[in-house]
CSV table of C-alpha atoms and ligand atoms in Angstrom, one decimal:
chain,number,residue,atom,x,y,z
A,1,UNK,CA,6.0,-16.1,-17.8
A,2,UNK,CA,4.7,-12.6,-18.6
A,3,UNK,CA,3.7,-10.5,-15.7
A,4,UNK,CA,1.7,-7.0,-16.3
A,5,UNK,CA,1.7,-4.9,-13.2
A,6,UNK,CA,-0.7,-1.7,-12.6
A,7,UNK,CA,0.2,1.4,-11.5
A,8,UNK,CA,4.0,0.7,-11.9
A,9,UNK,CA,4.9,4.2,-11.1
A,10,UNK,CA,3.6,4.2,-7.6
A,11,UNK,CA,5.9,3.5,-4.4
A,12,UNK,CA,4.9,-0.3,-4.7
A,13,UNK,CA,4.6,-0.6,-8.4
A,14,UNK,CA,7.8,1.0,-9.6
A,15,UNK,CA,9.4,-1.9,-6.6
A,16,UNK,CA,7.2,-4.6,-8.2
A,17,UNK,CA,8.7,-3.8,-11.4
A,18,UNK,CA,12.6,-3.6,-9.8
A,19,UNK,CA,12.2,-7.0,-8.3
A,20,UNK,CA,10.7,-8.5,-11.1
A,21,UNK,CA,14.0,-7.5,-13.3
A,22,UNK,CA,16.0,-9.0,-10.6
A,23,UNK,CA,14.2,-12.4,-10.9
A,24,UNK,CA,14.6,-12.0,-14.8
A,25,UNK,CA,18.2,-11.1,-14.5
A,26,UNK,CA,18.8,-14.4,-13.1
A,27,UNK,CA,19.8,-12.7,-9.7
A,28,UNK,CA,17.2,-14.9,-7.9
A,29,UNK,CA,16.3,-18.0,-9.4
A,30,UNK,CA,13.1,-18.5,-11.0
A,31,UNK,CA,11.5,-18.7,-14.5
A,32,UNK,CA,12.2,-16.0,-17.3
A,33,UNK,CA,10.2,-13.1,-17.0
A,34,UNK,CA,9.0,-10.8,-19.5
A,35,UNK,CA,7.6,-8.0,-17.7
A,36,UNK,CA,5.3,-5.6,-18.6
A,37,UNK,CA,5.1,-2.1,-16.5
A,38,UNK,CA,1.9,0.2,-16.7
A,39,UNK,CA,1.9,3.3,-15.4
A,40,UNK,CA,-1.6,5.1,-15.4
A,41,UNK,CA,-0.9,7.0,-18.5
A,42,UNK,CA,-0.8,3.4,-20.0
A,43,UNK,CA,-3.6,1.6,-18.7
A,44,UNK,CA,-6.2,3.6,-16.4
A,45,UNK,CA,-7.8,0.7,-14.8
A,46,UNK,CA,-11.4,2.6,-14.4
A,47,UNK,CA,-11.4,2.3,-18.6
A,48,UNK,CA,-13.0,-1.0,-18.7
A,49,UNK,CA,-12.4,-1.1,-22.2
A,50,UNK,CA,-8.6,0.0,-22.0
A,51,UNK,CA,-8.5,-2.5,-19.6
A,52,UNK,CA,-10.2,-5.6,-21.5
A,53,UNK,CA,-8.3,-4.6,-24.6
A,54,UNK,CA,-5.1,-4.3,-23.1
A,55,UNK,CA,-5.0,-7.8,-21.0
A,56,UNK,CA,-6.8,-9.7,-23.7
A,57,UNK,CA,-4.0,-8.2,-25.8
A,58,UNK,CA,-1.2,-8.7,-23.8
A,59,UNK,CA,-2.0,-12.4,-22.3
A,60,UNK,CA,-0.2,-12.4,-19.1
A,61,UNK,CA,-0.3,-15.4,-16.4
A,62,UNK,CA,0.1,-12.8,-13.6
A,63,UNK,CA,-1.7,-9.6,-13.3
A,64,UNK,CA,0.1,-7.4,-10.3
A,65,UNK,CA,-2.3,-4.9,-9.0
A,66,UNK,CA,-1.2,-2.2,-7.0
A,67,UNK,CA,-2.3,0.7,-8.6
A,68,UNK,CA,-5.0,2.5,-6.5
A,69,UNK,CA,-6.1,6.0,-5.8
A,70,UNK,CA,-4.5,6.2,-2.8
A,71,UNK,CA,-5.7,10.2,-1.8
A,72,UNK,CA,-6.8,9.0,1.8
A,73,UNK,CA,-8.5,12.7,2.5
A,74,UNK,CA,-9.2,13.4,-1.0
A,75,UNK,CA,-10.9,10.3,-1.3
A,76,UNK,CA,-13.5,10.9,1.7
A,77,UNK,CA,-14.4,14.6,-0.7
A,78,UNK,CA,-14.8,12.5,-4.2
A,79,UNK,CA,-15.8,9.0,-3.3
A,80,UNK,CA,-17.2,8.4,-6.8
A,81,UNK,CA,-13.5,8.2,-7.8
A,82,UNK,CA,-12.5,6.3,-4.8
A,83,UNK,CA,-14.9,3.4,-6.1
A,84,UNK,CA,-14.1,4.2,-10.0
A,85,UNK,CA,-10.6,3.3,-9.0
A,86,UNK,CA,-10.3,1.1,-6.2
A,87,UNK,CA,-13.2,-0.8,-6.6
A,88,UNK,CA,-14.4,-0.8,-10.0
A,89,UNK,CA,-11.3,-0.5,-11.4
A,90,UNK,CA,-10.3,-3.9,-9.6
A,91,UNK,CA,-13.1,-5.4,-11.3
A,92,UNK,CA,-12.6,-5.1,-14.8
A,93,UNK,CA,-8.8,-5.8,-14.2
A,94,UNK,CA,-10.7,-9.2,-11.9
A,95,UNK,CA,-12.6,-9.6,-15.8
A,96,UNK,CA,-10.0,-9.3,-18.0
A,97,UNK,CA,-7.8,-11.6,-16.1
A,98,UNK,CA,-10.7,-14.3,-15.7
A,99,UNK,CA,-10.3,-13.9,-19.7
A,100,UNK,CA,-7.2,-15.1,-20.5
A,101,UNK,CA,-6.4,-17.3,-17.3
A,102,UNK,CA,-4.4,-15.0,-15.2
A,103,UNK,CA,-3.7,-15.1,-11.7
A,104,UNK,CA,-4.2,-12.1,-9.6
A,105,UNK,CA,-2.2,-10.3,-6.9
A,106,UNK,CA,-4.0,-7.8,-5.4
A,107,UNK,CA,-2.7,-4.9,-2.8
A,108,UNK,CA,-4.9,-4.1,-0.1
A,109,UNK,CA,-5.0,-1.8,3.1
A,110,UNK,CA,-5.2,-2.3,6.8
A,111,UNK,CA,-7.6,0.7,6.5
A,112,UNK,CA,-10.4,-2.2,5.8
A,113,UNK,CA,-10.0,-2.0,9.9
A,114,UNK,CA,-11.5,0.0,12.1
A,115,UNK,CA,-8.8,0.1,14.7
A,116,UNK,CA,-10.9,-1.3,17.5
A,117,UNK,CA,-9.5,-4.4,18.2
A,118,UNK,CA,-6.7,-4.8,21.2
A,119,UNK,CA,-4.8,-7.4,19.2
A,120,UNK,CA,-3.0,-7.2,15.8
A,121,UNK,CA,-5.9,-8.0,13.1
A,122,UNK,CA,-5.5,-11.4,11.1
A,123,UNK,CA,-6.8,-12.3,7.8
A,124,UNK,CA,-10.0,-13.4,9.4
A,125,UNK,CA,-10.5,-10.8,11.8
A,126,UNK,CA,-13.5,-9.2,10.1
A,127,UNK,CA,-13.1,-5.9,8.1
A,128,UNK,CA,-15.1,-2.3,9.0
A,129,UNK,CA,-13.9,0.5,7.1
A,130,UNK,CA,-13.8,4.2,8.8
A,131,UNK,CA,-13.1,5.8,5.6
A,132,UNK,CA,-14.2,5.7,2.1
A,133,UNK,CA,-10.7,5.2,1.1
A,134,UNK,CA,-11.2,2.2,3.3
A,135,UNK,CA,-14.4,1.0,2.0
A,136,UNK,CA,-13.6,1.5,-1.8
A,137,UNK,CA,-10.1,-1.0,-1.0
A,138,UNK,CA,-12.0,-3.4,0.5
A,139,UNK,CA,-14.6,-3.0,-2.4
A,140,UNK,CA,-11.7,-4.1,-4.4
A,141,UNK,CA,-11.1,-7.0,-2.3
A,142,UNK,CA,-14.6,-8.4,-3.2
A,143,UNK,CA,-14.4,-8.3,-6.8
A,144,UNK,CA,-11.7,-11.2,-6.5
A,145,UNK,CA,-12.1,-14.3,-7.2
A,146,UNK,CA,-10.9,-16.8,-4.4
A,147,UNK,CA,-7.8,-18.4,-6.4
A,148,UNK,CA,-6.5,-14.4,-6.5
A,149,UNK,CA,-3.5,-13.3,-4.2
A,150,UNK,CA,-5.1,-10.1,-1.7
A,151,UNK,CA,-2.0,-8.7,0.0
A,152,UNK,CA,-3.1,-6.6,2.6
A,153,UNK,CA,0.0,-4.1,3.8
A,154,UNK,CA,0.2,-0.6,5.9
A,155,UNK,CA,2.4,2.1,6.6
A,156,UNK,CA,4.4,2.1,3.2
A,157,UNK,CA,7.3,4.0,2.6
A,158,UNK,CA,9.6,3.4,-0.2
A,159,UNK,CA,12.0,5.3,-2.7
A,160,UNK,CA,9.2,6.2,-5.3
A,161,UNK,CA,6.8,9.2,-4.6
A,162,UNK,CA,5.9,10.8,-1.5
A,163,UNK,CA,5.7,9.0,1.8
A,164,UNK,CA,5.6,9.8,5.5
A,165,UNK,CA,10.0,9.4,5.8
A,166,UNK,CA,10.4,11.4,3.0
A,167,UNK,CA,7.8,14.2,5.0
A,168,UNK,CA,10.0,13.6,8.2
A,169,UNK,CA,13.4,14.1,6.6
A,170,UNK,CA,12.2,17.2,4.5
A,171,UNK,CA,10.3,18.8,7.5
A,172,UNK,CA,13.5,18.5,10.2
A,173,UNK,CA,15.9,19.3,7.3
A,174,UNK,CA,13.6,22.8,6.6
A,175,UNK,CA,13.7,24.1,10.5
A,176,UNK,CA,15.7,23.3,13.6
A,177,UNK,CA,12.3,23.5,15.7
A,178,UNK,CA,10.4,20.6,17.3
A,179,UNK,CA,8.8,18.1,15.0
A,180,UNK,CA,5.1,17.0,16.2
A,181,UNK,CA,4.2,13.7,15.1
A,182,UNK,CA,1.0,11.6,16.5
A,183,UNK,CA,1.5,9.3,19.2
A,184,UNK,CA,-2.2,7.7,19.2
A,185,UNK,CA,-2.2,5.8,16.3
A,186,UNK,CA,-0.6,2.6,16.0
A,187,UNK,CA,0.6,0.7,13.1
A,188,UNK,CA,3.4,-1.5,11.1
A,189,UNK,CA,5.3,0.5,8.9
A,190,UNK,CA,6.5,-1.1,5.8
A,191,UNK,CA,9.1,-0.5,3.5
A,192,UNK,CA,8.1,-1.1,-0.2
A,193,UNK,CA,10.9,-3.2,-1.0
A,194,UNK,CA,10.6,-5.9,1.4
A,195,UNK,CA,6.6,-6.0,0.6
A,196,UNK,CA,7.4,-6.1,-3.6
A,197,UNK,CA,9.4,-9.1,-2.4
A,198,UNK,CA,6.9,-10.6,-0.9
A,199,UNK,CA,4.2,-10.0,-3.1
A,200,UNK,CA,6.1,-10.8,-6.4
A,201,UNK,CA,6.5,-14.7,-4.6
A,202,UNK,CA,3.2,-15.0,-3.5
A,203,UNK,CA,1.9,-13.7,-6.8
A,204,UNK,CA,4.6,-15.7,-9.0
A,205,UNK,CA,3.5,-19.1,-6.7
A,206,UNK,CA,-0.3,-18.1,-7.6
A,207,UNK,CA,-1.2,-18.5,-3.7
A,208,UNK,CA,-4.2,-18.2,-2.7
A,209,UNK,CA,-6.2,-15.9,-0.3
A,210,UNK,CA,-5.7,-12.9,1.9
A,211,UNK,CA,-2.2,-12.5,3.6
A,212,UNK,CA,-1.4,-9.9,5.6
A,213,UNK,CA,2.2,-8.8,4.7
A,214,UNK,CA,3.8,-6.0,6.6
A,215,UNK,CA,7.6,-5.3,8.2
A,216,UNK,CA,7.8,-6.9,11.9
A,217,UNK,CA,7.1,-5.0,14.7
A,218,UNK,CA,4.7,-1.8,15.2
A,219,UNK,CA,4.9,1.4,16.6
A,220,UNK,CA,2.9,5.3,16.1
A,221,UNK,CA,3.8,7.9,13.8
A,222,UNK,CA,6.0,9.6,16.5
A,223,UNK,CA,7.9,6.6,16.8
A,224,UNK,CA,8.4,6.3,13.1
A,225,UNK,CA,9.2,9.8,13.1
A,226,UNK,CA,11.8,9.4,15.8
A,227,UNK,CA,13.5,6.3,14.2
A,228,UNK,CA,13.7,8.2,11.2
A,229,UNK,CA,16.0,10.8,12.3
A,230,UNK,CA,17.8,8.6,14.7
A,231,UNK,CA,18.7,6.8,11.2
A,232,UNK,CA,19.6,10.2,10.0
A,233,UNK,CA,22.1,10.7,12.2
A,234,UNK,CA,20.1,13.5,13.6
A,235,UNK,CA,18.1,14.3,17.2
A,236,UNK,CA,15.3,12.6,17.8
A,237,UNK,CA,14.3,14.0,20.4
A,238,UNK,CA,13.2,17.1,18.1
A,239,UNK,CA,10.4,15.2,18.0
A,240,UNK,CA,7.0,16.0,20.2
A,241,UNK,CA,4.2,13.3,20.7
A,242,UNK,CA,0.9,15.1,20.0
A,243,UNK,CA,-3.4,13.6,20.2
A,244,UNK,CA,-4.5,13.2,16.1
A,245,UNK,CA,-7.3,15.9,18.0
A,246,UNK,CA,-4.5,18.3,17.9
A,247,UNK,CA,-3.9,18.2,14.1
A,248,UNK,CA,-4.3,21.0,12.6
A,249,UNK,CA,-6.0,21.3,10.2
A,250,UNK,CA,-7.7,17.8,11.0
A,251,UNK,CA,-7.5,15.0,8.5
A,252,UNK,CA,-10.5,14.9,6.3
A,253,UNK,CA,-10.2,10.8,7.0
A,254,UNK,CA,-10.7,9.2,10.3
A,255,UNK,CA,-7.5,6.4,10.7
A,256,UNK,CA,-7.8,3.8,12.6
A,257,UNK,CA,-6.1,3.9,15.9
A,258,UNK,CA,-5.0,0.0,16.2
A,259,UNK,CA,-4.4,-1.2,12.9
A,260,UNK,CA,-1.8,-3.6,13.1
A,261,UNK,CA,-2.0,-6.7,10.6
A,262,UNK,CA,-0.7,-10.0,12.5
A,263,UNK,CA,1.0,-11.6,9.4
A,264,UNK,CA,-1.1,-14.6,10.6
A,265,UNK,CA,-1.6,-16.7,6.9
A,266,UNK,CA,2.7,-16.4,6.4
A,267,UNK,CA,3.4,-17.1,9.8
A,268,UNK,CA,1.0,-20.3,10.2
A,269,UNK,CA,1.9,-21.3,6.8
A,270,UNK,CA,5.9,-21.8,7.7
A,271,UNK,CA,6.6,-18.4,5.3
A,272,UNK,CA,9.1,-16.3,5.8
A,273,UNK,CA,8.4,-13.1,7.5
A,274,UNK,CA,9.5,-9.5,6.6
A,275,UNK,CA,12.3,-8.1,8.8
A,276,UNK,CA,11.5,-5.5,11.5
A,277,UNK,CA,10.8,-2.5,10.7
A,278,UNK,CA,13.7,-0.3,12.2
A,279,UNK,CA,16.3,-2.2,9.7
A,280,UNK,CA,14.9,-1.7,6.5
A,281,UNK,CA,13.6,1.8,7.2
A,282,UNK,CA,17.5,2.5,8.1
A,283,UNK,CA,18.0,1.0,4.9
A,284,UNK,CA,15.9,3.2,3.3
A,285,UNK,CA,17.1,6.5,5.2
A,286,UNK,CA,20.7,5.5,4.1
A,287,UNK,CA,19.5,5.7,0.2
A,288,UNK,CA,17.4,8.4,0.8
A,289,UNK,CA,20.3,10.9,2.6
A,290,UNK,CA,22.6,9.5,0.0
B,1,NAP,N1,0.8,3.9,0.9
B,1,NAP,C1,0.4,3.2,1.9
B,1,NAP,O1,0.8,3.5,3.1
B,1,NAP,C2,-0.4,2.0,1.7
B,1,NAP,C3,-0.8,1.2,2.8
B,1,NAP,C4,-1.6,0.1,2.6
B,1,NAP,C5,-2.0,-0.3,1.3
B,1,NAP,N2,-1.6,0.5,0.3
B,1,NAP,C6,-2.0,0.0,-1.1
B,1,NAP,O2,-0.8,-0.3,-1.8
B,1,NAP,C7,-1.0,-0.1,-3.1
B,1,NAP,C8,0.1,0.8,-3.7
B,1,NAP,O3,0.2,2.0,-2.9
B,1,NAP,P1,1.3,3.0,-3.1
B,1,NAP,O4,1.8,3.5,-1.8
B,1,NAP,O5,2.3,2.5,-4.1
B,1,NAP,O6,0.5,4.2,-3.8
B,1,NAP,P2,0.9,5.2,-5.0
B,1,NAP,O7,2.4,5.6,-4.8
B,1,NAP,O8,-0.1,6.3,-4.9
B,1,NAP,O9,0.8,4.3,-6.3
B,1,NAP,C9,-0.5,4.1,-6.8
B,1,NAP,C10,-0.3,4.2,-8.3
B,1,NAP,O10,-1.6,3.9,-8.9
B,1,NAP,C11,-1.8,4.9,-10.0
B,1,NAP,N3,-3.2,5.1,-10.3
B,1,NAP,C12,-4.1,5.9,-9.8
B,1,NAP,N4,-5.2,5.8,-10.4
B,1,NAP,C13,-5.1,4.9,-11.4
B,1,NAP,C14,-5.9,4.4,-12.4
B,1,NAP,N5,-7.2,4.9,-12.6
B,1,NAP,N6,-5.4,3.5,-13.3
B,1,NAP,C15,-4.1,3.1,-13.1
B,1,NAP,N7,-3.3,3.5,-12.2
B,1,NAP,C16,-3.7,4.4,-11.3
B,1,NAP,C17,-1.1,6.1,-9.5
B,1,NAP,O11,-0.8,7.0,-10.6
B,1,NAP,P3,-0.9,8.6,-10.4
B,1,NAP,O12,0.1,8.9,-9.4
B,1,NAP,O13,-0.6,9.0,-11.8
B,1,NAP,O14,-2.3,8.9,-10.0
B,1,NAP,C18,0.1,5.6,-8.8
B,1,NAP,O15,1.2,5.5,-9.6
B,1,NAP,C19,-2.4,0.6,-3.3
B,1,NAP,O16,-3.2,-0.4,-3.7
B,1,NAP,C20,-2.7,1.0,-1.9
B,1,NAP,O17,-4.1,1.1,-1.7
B,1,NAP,C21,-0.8,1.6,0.4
């Protein structure tokens, strides 16, 4: 089976990638893999015609899709390249596939959300984007067709590129002052090794449909931060709750306050859920600190 995954050097892709050459190493059992990793230096998925030849080229049964301009602010100041990437760019890598047969797995936000809602969102909750970043994923979404995987996620951290941990460690490593971290927005963090897991057996078993697909359990950013350093070894009570109204500056992006994704489709479906959150962000602070 030959899998070609976009954006491979982003936190997710570059785990897609690792997991994949454990399940051709034979350490999880499975069919042989030959795996194909594209950074965006290889195949910019807003070239339509980089993107037809390549796939037509290439042939794979799976196409993994992760890459994405994922800018949140930058996004809301260029959203011609917000829709180039996320949403255009999803459909000609949505054409080539319907070319040569391949199935695709496709990684979506719970920024499709507007935060509203009491409860955690599931897959049929209905999505209203407050950013373009937002809007230009969900864009994405619809260039699908139904047999295609849509794994919607949030929170990511992983051990590839930047990421809010990697900001927490770096920030209460530089000063021994207090660390403000928001305490009004509310979310699932997830670590991108559990979700490339995930997403490599969904995408690998060609299931179908959106699936929400996050670590168990939720919290705000100044719970995160707190757990991070705890994890660390270090204080956490360095760290001081503050309103997203007392960011300064203020994020170009409005986030959604509630944006918890209720793994509803795995859970209903007898899958196995991701751990919680606090374990495999420990994990992750062990190999970070390293
Ligand atoms: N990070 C989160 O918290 C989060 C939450 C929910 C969902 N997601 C979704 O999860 C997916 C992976 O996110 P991530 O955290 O791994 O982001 P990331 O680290 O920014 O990785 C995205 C990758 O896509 C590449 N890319 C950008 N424009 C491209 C283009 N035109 N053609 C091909 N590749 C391009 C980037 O390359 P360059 O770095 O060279 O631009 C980067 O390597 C994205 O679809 C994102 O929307 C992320």
């Amino acid at each position: 089976m030959r899998i070609l995954v976009t954006g491979a050097a982003g936190q997710v892709g570059a785990e897609v990638v690792a997991e994949l050459e454990r399940r051709s190493e034979g350490m999880v059992k499975g069919p042989g893999l030959d795996v194909i990793a594209a950074d965006r230096s290889r195949l910019d998925v807003s070239d339509r015609d980089e993107v037809l030849a390549a796939v037509t080229a290439l042939e794979p049964d799976v196409v993994v899709h992760p890459a994405a301009w994922t800018a949140v602010d930058a996004c809301e100041d260029d959203p011609d390249r917000a829709f180039a990437v996320n949403a255009l760019g999803t459909r000609n890598v949505a054409e080539a596939a319907r070319i040569v047969r391949a199935h695709v797995a496709y990684v979506s936000t719970d920024y499709v959300f507007d935060g509203t809602s009491i409860r955690p969102y599931n897959e049929w909750d209905a999505p209203h984007p407050l950013s373009v970043y937002g809007a230009s994923k969900l864009g994405g979404e619809r260039e699908l067709d139904p047999s295609a995987t849509v794994v919607r996620t949030s929170w990511i951290c992983g051990r590839t590129g930047p990421n809010m941990a990697k900001t927490v460690l770096r920030l209460a490593a530089a000063s021994s002052g207090p660390l403000r971290f928001v305490d009004d927005q509310h979310g699932s963090p997830t670590i991108a090794s559990d979700l490339a897991a995930k997403l490599v057996e969904l995408a690998l078993a060609r299931r179908q449909g959106v699936f929400h697909v996050t670590n168990a359990g939720a919290t705000t950013w100044y719970g995160f931060a707190r757990e991070v350093l705890a994890a660390a070894g270090w204080d956490p009570g360095r760290v001081e709750p503050i309103p997203t109204s007392d960011l300064a500056p203020p994020r170009r992006a409005p986030r959604p306050e509630h944006s918890v994704l209720d793994n509803a489709a795995l859970r209903l479906s007898g899958g196995e859920l991701l751990p919680p959150w606090q374990e495999s962000l420990a994990q992750l602070v062990a190999a970070l600190t390293r």
